[in-house]
Coordinates of N, CA, C and O in Angstrom, one line a residue:
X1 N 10.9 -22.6 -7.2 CA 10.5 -21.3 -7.5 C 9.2 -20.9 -6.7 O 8.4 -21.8 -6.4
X2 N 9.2 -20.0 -6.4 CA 8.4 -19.2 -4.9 C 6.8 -18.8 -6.0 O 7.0 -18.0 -6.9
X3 N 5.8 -19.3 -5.9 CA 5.0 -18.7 -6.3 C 4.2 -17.3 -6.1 O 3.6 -17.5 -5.0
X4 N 4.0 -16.2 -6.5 CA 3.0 -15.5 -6.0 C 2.0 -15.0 -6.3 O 2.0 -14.7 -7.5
X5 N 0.6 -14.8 -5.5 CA -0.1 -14.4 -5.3 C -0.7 -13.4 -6.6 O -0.3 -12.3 -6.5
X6 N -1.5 -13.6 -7.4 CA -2.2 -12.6 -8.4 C -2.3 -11.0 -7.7 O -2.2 -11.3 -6.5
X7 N -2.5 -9.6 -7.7 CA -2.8 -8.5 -7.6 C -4.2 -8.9 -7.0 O -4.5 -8.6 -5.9
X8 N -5.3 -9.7 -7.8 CA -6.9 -9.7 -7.7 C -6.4 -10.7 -6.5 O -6.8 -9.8 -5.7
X9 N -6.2 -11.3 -6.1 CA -5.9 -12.4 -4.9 C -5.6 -11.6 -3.5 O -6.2 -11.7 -2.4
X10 N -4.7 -11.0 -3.9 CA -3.6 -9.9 -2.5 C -5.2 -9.4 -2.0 O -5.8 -9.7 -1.0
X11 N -5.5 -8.3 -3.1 CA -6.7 -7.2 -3.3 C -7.9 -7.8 -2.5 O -8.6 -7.4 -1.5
X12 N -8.1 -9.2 -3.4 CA -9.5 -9.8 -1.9 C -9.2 -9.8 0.1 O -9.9 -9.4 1.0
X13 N -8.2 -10.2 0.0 CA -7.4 -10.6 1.1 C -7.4 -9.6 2.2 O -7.8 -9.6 3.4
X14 N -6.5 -8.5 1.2 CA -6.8 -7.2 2.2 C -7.4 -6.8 2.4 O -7.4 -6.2 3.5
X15 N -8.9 -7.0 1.3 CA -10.6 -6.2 1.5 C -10.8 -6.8 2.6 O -11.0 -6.1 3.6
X16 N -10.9 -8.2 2.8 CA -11.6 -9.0 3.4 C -10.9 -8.5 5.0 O -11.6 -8.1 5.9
X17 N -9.3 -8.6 5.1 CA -9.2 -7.7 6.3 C -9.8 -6.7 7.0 O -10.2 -6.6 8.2
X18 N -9.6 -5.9 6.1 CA -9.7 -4.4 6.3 C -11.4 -4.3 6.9 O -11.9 -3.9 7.9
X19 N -12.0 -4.9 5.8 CA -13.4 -4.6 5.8 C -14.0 -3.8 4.8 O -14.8 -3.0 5.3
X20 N -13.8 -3.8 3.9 CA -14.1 -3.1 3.2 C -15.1 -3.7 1.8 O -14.7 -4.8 1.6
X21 N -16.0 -3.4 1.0 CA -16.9 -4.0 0.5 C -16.3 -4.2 -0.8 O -15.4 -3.5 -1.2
X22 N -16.9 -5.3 -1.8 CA -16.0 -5.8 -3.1 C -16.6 -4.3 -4.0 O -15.9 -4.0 -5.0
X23 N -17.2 -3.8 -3.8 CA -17.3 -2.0 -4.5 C -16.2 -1.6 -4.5 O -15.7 -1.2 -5.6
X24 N -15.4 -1.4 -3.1 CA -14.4 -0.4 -3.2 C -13.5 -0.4 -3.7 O -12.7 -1.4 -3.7
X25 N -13.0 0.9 -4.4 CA -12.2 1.2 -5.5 C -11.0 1.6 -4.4 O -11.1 1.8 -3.3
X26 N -9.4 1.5 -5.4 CA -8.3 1.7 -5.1 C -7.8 3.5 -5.8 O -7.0 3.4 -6.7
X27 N -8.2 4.6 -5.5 CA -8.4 5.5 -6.0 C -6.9 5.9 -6.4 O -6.6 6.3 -7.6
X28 N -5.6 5.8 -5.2 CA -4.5 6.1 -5.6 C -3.7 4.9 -5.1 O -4.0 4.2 -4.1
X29 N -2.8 4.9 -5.7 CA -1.8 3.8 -5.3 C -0.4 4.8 -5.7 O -0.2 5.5 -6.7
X30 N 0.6 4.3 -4.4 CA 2.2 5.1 -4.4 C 2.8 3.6 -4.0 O 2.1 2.8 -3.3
X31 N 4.2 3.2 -4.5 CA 5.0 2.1 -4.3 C 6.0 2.9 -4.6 O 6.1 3.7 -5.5
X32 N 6.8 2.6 -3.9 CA 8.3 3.1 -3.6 C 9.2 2.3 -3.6 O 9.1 1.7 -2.4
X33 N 9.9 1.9 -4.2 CA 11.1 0.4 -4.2 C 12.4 1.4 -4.2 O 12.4 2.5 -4.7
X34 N 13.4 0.8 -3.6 CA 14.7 0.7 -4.1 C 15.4 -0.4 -5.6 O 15.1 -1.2 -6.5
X35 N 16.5 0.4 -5.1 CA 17.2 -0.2 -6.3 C 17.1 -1.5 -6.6 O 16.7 -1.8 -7.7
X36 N 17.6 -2.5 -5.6 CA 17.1 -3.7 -5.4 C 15.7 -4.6 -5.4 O 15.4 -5.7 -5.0
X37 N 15.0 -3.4 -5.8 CA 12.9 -4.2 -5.7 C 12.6 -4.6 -4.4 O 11.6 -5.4 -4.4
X38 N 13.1 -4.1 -3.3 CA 12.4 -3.9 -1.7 C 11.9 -2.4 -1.9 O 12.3 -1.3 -2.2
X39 N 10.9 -2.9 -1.4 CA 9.8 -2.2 -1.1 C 9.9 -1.0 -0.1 O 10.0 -1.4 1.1
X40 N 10.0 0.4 -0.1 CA 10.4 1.3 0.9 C 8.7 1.4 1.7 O 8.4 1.1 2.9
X41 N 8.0 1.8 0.8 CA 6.8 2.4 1.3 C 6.1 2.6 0.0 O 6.3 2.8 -1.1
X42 N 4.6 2.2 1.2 CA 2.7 2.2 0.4 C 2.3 2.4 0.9 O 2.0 1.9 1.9
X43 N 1.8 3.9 0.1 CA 0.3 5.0 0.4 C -0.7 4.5 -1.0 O -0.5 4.2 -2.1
X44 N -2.0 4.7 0.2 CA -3.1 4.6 -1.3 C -4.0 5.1 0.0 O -3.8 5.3 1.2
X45 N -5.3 5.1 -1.3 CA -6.6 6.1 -0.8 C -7.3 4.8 -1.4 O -6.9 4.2 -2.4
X46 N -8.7 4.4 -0.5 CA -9.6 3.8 -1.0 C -10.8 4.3 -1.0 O -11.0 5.0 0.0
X47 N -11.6 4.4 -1.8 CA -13.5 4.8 -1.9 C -14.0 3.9 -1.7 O -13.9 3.0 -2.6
X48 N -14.7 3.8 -0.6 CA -15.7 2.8 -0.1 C -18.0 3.4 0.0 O -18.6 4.2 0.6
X49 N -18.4 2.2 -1.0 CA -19.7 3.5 -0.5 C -20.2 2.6 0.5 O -20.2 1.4 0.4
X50 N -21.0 3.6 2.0 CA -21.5 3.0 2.8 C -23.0 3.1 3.6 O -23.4 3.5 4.7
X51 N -23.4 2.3 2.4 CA -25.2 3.0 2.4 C -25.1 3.9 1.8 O -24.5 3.6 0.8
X52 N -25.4 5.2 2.0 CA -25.8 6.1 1.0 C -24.9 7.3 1.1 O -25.1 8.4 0.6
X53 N -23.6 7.0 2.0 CA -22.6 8.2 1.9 C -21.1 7.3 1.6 O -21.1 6.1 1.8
X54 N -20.2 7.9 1.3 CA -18.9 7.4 0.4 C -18.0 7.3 1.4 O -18.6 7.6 2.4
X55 N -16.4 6.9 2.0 CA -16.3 6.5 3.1 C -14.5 6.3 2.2 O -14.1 5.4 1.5
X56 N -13.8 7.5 2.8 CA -12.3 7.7 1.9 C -11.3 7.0 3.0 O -11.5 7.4 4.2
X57 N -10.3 6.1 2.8 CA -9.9 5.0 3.7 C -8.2 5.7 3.2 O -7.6 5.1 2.3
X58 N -7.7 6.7 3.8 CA -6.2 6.5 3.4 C -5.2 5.6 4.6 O -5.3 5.3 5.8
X59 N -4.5 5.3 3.6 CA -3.0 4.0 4.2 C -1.6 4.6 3.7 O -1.2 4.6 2.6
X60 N -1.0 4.9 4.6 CA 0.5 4.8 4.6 C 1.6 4.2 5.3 O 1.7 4.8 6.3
X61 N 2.6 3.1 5.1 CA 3.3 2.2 5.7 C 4.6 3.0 5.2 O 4.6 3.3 4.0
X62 N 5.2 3.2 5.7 CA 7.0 3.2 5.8 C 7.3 1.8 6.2 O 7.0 1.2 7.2
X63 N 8.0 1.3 5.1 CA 8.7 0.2 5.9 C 9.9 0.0 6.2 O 10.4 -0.9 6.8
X64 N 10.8 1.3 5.5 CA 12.2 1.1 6.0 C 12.4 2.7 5.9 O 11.7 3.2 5.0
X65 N 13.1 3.7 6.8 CA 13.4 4.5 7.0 C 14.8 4.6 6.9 O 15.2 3.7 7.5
X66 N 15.9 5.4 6.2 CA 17.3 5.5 6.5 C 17.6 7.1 6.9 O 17.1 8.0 6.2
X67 N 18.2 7.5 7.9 CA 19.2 8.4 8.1 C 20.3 8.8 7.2 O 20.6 7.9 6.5
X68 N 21.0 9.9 7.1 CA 22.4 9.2 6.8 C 22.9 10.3 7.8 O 22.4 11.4 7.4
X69 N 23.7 10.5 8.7 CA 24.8 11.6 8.9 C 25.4 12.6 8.3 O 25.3 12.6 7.1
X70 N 26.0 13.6 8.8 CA 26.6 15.0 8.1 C 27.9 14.3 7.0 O 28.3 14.9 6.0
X71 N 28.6 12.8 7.6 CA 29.7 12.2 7.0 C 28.9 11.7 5.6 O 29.5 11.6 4.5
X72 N 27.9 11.4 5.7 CA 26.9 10.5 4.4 C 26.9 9.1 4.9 O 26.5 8.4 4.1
X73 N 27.2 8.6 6.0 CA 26.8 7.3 6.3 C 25.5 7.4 6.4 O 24.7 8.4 6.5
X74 N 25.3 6.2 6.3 CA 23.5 5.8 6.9 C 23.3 4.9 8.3 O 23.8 3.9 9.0
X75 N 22.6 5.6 8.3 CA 22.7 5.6 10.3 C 21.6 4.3 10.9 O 21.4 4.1 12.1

């Protein structure tokens, strides 16, 4: 069995990427799954304060896109 990763675990991880300071707040968070629990796409907005002015970080990933055609295939 595949272990994962806590929410507060992922959340350091990305800060520490990103750069972003252990203050900053996750203001909106969007997850989009399919039927099967894959992941389509994640938007969120972060608030970061930086020194004495506030510092709004938006993210959006598409990670799967489908078409379908005029027949209804998916292209």
């Amino acid at each position: 069995m595949r272990e994962h990763a806590s929410f507060h675990q992922q959340w350091q991880a990305f800060r520490q990427q990103v750069g972003i300071s252990e203050e900053a707040l996750l203001e909106e968070f969007h997850l989009i799954h399919e039927s099967k629990q894959n992941i389509v796409s994640v938007r969120m907005r972060i608030i970061d304060q930086v020194d004495d002015q506030f510092l709004a970080i938006s993210m959006r990933n598409a990670i799967a896109v489908r078409w379908r055609n005029r027949s209804g295939r998916i292209c």
